[in-house]
Short mmCIF file of C-alpha atoms in Angstrom, two decimals:
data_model
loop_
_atom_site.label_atom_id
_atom_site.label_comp_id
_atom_site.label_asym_id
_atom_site.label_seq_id
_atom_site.Cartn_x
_atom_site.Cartn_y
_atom_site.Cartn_z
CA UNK A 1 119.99 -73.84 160.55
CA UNK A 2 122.58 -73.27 163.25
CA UNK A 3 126.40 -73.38 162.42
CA UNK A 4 127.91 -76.10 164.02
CA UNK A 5 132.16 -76.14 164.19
CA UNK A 6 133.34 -79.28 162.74
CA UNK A 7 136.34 -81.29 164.57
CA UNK A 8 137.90 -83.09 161.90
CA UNK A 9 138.54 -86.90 162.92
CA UNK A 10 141.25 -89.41 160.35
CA UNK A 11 140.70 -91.87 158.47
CA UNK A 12 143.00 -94.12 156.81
CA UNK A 13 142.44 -93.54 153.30
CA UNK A 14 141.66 -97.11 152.10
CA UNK A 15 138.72 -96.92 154.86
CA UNK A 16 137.40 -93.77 153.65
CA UNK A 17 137.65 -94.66 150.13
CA UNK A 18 135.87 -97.93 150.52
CA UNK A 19 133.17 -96.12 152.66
CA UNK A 20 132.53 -93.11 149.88
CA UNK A 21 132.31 -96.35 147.36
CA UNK A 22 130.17 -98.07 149.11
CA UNK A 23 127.43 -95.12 150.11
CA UNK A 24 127.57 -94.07 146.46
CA UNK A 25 126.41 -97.83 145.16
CA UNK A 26 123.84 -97.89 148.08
CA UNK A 27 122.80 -94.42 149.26
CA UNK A 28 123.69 -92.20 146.25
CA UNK A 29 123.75 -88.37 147.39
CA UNK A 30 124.80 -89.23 150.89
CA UNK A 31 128.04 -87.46 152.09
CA UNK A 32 130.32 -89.32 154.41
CA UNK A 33 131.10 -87.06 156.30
CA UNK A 34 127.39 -86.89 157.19
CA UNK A 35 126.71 -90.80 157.25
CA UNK A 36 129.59 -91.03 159.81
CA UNK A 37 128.26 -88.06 162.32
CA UNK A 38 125.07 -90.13 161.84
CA UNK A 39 126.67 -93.62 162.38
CA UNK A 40 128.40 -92.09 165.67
CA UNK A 41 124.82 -89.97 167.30
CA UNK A 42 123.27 -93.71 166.98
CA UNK A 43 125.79 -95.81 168.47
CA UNK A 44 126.13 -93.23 171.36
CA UNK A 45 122.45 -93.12 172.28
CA UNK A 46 122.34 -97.49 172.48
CA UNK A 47 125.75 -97.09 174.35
CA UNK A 48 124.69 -94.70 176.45
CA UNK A 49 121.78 -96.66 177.41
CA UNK A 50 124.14 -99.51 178.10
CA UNK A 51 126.11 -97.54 180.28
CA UNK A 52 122.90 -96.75 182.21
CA UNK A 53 121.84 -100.05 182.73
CA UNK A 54 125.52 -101.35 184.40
CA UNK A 55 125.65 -98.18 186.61
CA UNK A 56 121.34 -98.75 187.83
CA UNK A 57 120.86 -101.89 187.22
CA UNK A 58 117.55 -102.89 185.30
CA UNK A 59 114.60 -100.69 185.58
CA UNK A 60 111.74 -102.21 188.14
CA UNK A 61 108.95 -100.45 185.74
CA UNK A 62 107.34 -101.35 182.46
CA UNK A 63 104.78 -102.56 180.62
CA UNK A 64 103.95 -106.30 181.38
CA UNK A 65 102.82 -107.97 178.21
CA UNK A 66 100.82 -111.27 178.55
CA UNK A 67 103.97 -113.57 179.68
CA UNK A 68 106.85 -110.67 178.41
CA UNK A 69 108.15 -107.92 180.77
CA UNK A 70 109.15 -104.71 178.25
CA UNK A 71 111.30 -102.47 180.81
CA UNK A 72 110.70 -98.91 180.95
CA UNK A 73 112.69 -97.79 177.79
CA UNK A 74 111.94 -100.32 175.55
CA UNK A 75 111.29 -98.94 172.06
CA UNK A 76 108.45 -100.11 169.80
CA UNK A 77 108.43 -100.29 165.84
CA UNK A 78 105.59 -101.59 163.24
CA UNK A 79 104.61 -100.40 159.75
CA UNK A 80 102.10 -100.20 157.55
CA UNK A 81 102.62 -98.95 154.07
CA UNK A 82 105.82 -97.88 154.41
CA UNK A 83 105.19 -95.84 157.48
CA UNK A 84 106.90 -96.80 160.23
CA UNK A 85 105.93 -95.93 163.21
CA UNK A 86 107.54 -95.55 167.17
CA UNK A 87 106.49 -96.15 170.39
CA UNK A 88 108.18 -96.39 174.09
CA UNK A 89 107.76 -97.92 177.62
CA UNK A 90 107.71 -94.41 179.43
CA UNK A 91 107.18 -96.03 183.21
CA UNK A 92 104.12 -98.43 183.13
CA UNK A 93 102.98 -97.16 179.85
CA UNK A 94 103.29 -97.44 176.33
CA UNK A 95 103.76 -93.74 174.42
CA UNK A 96 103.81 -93.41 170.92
CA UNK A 97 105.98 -90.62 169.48
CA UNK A 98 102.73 -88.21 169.21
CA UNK A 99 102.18 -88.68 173.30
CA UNK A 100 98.79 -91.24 173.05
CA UNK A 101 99.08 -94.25 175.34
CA UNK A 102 98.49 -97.81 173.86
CA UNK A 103 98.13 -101.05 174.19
CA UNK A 104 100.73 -103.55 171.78
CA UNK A 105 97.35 -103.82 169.74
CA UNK A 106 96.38 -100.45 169.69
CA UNK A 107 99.76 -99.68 168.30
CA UNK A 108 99.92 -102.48 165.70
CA UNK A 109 95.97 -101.38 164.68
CA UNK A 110 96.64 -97.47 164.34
CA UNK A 111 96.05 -97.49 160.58
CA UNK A 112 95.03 -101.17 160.08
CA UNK A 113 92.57 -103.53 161.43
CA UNK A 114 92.78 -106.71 162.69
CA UNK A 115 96.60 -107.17 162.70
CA UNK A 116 98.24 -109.40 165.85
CA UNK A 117 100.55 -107.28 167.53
CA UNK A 118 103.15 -110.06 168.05
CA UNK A 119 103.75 -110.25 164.68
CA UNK A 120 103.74 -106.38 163.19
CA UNK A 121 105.55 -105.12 166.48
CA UNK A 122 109.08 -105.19 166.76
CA UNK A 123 110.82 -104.37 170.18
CA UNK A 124 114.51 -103.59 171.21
CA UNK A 125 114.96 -103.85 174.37
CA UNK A 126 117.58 -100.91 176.72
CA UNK A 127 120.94 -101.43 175.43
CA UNK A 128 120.08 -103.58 172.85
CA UNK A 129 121.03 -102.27 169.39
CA UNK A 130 119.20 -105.05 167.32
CA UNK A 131 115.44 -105.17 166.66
CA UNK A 132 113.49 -108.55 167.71
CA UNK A 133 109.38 -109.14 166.43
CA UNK A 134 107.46 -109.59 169.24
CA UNK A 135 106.31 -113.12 168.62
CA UNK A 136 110.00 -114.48 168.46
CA UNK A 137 110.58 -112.80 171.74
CA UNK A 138 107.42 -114.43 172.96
CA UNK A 139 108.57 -118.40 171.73
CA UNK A 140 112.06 -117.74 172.89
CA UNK A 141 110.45 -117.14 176.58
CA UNK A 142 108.04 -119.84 176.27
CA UNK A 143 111.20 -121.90 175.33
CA UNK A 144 113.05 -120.84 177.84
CA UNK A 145 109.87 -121.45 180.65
CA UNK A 146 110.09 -125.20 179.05
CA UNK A 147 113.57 -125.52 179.62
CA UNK A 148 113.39 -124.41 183.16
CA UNK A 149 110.15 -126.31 184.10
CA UNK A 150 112.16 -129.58 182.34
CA UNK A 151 114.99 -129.58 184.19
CA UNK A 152 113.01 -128.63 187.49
CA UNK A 153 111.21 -131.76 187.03
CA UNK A 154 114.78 -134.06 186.64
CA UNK A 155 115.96 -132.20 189.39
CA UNK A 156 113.13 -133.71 191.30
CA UNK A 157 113.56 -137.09 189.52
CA UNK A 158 117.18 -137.34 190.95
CA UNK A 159 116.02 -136.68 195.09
#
């Protein structure tokens, strides 16, 4: 393993303290100092993807998905026996983590048959930092489509 110099970065102590507490009730073994580097690497990579979207706007690839658009850098997640698995929207295409293109069902199915891929996938979107299952993403755009398509038609009800 590679040395890496350290910057140290303050705390106040009450923060710290209730930090250490709290890892050693829920994550015993883990260091702070170690959680924290950990904490920060995430929140950089979803920032940093937030960042990319205000400077270039939203990508014009992805994957279309029956009635849902996933935008190139959407990440995928499912399990199956406590294996959790990853995917991306590389361009047009969905990659999983060991390079094979797939299909939402293909990825949901890897180790298990006859799952529905809108309920064992989870997506987060670019810049998102939250996880969403596919089939709530799904009814809130086919909630959304109703909303739209009602008010077009009392639009049309008022001319």
């Amino acid at each position: 393993m590679a040395y890496e110099p350290k910057q140290p970065i303050y705390l106040p102590v009450a923060v710290f303290l209730d930090l250490e507490f709290h890892l050693m009730d829920t994550r015993p073994g883990a260091k702070p100092e170690t959680f924290i580097a950990e904490l920060v690497q995430r929140w950089l990579a979803v920032d940093k993807e937030r960042f990319a979207l205000r400077r270039n706007g939203q990508p014009t690839r992805g994957f279309q998905w029956k009635n849902i658009f996933l935008p190139d850098g959407t990440s995928l997640r499912t399990c199956h026996s406590d294996n959790v698995e990853f995917a991306k929207v590389v361009g047009d295409h969905i990659v999983s983590d060991d390079g094979t293109l797939l299909t939402p069902s293909l990825f949901a199915n890897r180790h298990a048959k006859g799952r529905n891929a809108w309920r064992f996938v989870w997506l987060r979107f670019p810049g998102d930092d939250y996880w969403i299952r596919a089939a709530e993403c799904r009814a809130r755009f086919d909630n959304l489509q109703q909303q739209r398509s009602t008010g077009d038609s009392t639009m049309s009800k008022m001319v």
